[in-house]
């Protein structure tokens, strides 16, 4: 069923209890990277990607996310805050919006870690989800967009890890590289686990 709020059209779905971030079902999110893969990504992003390319990659990722749904319009310039104030509900101005984040990316304010970028984007939705005065329509939109963003970030990281794995298949190729060392350790651990007998393996003694 299509509904419209302040000229912004969206699809209305069955209402759910959306009282916190913990209410988001995990089965709606893609499988996240392992802790080892996360570490490989962080080191590869910091060690191998120069600042100019990090900025371009983040901007491309961010712009792709902004085009994922019309519901972005609710949060791009904190529309939901204006909606609450129009209903005479006092709410403090959030410290950041999706609109202001583009300027932060352009100025390379996120440095050599993607964690700050992820935290800023997620905060734009988490604050709306956790505010009981926000309408169910907007809270549900924030919830959906948070899931979409997490999946896009996960896919982005996975692509970078795959590139790193191919580029550093042998640690000896770059002996001083932390990325190469992490990948070698990760591969060795995978091999060790593969050689371990399965719990379902039966030992047959003649």
GROMACS .gro file of C-alpha atoms in nm:
model
  206
    1UNK     CA    1   0.000   0.000   0.000
    2UNK     CA    2   0.151   0.329  -0.105
    3UNK     CA    3   0.143   0.615   0.144
    4UNK     CA    4   0.271   0.972   0.123
    5UNK     CA    5   0.422   1.187   0.396
    6UNK     CA    6   0.495   1.552   0.314
    7UNK     CA    7   0.515   1.470  -0.056
    8UNK     CA    8   0.756   1.180  -0.012
    9UNK     CA    9   0.611   0.854  -0.134
   10UNK     CA   10   0.701   0.523   0.026
   11UNK     CA   11   0.561   0.174   0.067
   12UNK     CA   12   0.386   0.102   0.392
   13UNK     CA   13   0.461  -0.236   0.544
   14UNK     CA   14   0.320  -0.429   0.835
   15UNK     CA   15   0.412  -0.248   1.154
   16UNK     CA   16   0.661  -0.415   1.386
   17UNK     CA   17   0.790  -0.329   1.731
   18UNK     CA   18   1.089  -0.112   1.655
   19UNK     CA   19   1.206   0.010   1.992
   20UNK     CA   20   1.578  -0.038   1.957
   21UNK     CA   21   1.854  -0.146   1.723
   22UNK     CA   22   1.837  -0.492   1.882
   23UNK     CA   23   1.491  -0.538   1.729
   24UNK     CA   24   1.644  -0.569   1.381
   25UNK     CA   25   1.627  -0.938   1.283
   26UNK     CA   26   1.970  -1.072   1.201
   27UNK     CA   27   1.833  -1.281   0.915
   28UNK     CA   28   1.763  -0.957   0.727
   29UNK     CA   29   2.134  -0.880   0.720
   30UNK     CA   30   2.401  -1.047   0.513
   31UNK     CA   31   2.656  -1.265   0.689
   32UNK     CA   32   2.923  -1.033   0.822
   33UNK     CA   33   3.295  -1.079   0.778
   34UNK     CA   34   3.491  -1.281   1.029
   35UNK     CA   35   3.707  -1.097   1.281
   36UNK     CA   36   4.017  -1.199   1.079
   37UNK     CA   37   3.868  -1.062   0.755
   38UNK     CA   38   3.774  -0.738   0.933
   39UNK     CA   39   4.135  -0.700   1.044
   40UNK     CA   40   4.263  -0.771   0.692
   41UNK     CA   41   4.027  -0.507   0.554
   42UNK     CA   42   4.130  -0.242   0.809
   43UNK     CA   43   4.502  -0.299   0.742
   44UNK     CA   44   4.456  -0.310   0.364
   45UNK     CA   45   4.248   0.008   0.370
   46UNK     CA   46   4.511   0.186   0.580
   47UNK     CA   47   4.827   0.042   0.427
   48UNK     CA   48   4.752   0.002   0.059
   49UNK     CA   49   4.487   0.264  -0.034
   50UNK     CA   50   4.621   0.617  -0.065
   51UNK     CA   51   4.409   0.901   0.087
   52UNK     CA   52   4.288   1.026  -0.252
   53UNK     CA   53   4.159   0.682  -0.350
   54UNK     CA   54   4.003   0.625  -0.006
   55UNK     CA   55   3.809   0.949  -0.049
   56UNK     CA   56   3.690   0.850  -0.397
   57UNK     CA   57   3.592   0.499  -0.286
   58UNK     CA   58   3.396   0.630   0.015
   59UNK     CA   59   3.220   0.891  -0.197
   60UNK     CA   60   3.121   0.629  -0.455
   61UNK     CA   61   2.993   0.397  -0.183
   62UNK     CA   62   2.805   0.680  -0.011
   63UNK     CA   63   2.642   0.808  -0.331
   64UNK     CA   64   2.536   0.455  -0.423
   65UNK     CA   65   2.370   0.420  -0.082
   66UNK     CA   66   2.193   0.756  -0.115
   67UNK     CA   67   2.028   0.627  -0.435
   68UNK     CA   68   1.903   0.303  -0.276
   69UNK     CA   69   1.560   0.433  -0.172
   70UNK     CA   70   1.337   0.740  -0.171
   71UNK     CA   71   1.321   0.698   0.206
   72UNK     CA   72   1.669   0.852   0.223
   73UNK     CA   73   1.492   1.188   0.182
   74UNK     CA   74   1.360   1.158   0.539
   75UNK     CA   75   1.716   1.156   0.676
   76UNK     CA   76   1.933   1.338   0.421
   77UNK     CA   77   1.886   1.673   0.594
   78UNK     CA   78   1.720   1.540   0.911
   79UNK     CA   79   1.367   1.581   0.776
   80UNK     CA   80   1.233   1.374   1.065
   81UNK     CA   81   1.352   1.641   1.311
   82UNK     CA   82   1.163   1.907   1.119
   83UNK     CA   83   0.857   1.677   1.124
   84UNK     CA   84   0.870   1.652   1.504
   85UNK     CA   85   0.911   2.027   1.547
   86UNK     CA   86   0.617   2.089   1.317
   87UNK     CA   87   0.415   1.881   1.566
   88UNK     CA   88   0.541   2.103   1.851
   89UNK     CA   89   0.770   1.831   1.988
   90UNK     CA   90   1.099   1.967   2.114
   91UNK     CA   91   1.396   1.767   1.988
   92UNK     CA   92   1.766   1.859   1.988
   93UNK     CA   93   1.937   1.901   1.654
   94UNK     CA   94   2.143   1.590   1.569
   95UNK     CA   95   2.515   1.655   1.545
   96UNK     CA   96   2.532   1.517   1.191
   97UNK     CA   97   2.319   1.447   0.885
   98UNK     CA   98   2.375   1.252   0.566
   99UNK     CA   99   2.401   1.586   0.388
  100UNK     CA  100   2.689   1.707   0.607
  101UNK     CA  101   2.869   1.373   0.572
  102UNK     CA  102   2.938   1.436   0.205
  103UNK     CA  103   3.143   1.741   0.304
  104UNK     CA  104   3.332   1.534   0.560
  105UNK     CA  105   3.424   1.280   0.293
  106UNK     CA  106   3.536   1.555   0.053
  107UNK     CA  107   3.765   1.693   0.324
  108UNK     CA  108   3.908   1.346   0.403
  109UNK     CA  109   3.804   1.384   0.767
  110UNK     CA  110   3.763   1.008   0.812
  111UNK     CA  111   4.134   0.944   0.774
  112UNK     CA  112   4.267   0.593   0.726
  113UNK     CA  113   3.983   0.407   0.902
  114UNK     CA  114   3.631   0.344   0.778
  115UNK     CA  115   3.494   0.306   1.132
  116UNK     CA  116   3.413   0.675   1.177
  117UNK     CA  117   3.226   0.686   0.847
  118UNK     CA  118   3.020   0.380   0.938
  119UNK     CA  119   2.943   0.517   1.285
  120UNK     CA  120   2.825   0.852   1.144
  121UNK     CA  121   2.592   0.697   0.886
  122UNK     CA  122   2.444   0.453   1.136
  123UNK     CA  123   2.389   0.731   1.392
  124UNK     CA  124   2.162   0.912   1.144
  125UNK     CA  125   1.922   0.617   1.165
  126UNK     CA  126   1.979   0.492   1.520
  127UNK     CA  127   1.879   0.823   1.675
  128UNK     CA  128   1.547   0.814   1.485
  129UNK     CA  129   1.483   0.450   1.574
  130UNK     CA  130   1.543   0.511   1.944
  131UNK     CA  131   1.326   0.826   1.964
  132UNK     CA  132   0.977   0.728   2.078
  133UNK     CA  133   0.828   1.050   1.940
  134UNK     CA  134   0.923   0.961   1.582
  135UNK     CA  135   0.629   0.822   1.383
  136UNK     CA  136   0.620   0.444   1.318
  137UNK     CA  137   0.652   0.516   0.943
  138UNK     CA  138   0.980   0.703   0.986
  139UNK     CA  139   1.119   0.459   1.242
  140UNK     CA  140   1.049   0.168   1.010
  141UNK     CA  141   1.214   0.357   0.724
  142UNK     CA  142   1.522   0.417   0.942
  143UNK     CA  143   1.530   0.050   1.031
  144UNK     CA  144   1.519  -0.062   0.667
  145UNK     CA  145   1.787   0.185   0.562
  146UNK     CA  146   2.015   0.077   0.846
  147UNK     CA  147   1.992  -0.284   0.725
  148UNK     CA  148   2.059  -0.178   0.364
  149UNK     CA  149   2.361   0.027   0.470
  150UNK     CA  150   2.510  -0.254   0.678
  151UNK     CA  151   2.473  -0.493   0.387
  152UNK     CA  152   2.635  -0.246   0.145
  153UNK     CA  153   2.927  -0.186   0.383
  154UNK     CA  154   2.969  -0.560   0.427
  155UNK     CA  155   2.974  -0.616   0.050
  156UNK     CA  156   3.223  -0.331   0.007
  157UNK     CA  157   3.456  -0.475   0.269
  158UNK     CA  158   3.428  -0.823   0.124
  159UNK     CA  159   3.531  -0.697  -0.222
  160UNK     CA  160   3.834  -0.523  -0.072
  161UNK     CA  161   3.934  -0.836   0.121
  162UNK     CA  162   3.905  -1.044  -0.197
  163UNK     CA  163   4.135  -0.798  -0.378
  164UNK     CA  164   4.381  -0.811  -0.089
  165UNK     CA  165   4.377  -1.192  -0.089
  166UNK     CA  166   4.462  -1.201  -0.459
  167UNK     CA  167   4.728  -0.932  -0.434
  168UNK     CA  168   4.901  -1.087  -0.133
  169UNK     CA  169   4.869  -1.458  -0.199
  170UNK     CA  170   5.226  -1.496  -0.070
  171UNK     CA  171   5.366  -1.304   0.224
  172UNK     CA  172   5.712  -1.321   0.064
  173UNK     CA  173   5.584  -1.092  -0.213
  174UNK     CA  174   5.586  -0.804   0.040
  175UNK     CA  175   5.772  -0.914   0.353
  176UNK     CA  176   5.721  -0.582   0.533
  177UNK     CA  177   5.346  -0.572   0.473
  178UNK     CA  178   5.110  -0.624   0.767
  179UNK     CA  179   4.837  -0.716   0.518
  180UNK     CA  180   5.048  -0.995   0.373
  181UNK     CA  181   5.131  -1.125   0.722
  182UNK     CA  182   4.764  -1.126   0.825
  183UNK     CA  183   4.660  -1.308   0.508
  184UNK     CA  184   4.934  -1.570   0.554
  185UNK     CA  185   4.824  -1.626   0.914
  186UNK     CA  186   4.460  -1.645   0.807
  187UNK     CA  187   4.536  -1.900   0.534
  188UNK     CA  188   4.742  -2.109   0.776
  189UNK     CA  189   4.455  -2.112   1.025
  190UNK     CA  190   4.208  -2.218   0.756
  191UNK     CA  191   4.440  -2.500   0.653
  192UNK     CA  192   4.480  -2.611   1.014
  193UNK     CA  193   4.103  -2.625   1.062
  194UNK     CA  194   4.058  -2.811   0.735
  195UNK     CA  195   4.303  -3.079   0.853
  196UNK     CA  196   4.132  -3.129   1.187
  197UNK     CA  197   3.911  -3.440   1.198
  198UNK     CA  198   3.539  -3.367   1.185
  199UNK     CA  199   3.333  -3.441   1.494
  200UNK     CA  200   3.134  -3.674   1.274
  201UNK     CA  201   3.442  -3.870   1.163
  202UNK     CA  202   3.447  -4.225   1.294
  203UNK     CA  203   3.773  -4.385   1.396
  204UNK     CA  204   3.776  -4.745   1.273
  205UNK     CA  205   4.026  -4.966   1.449
  206UNK     CA  206   4.092  -5.296   1.273
   0.00000   0.00000   0.00000
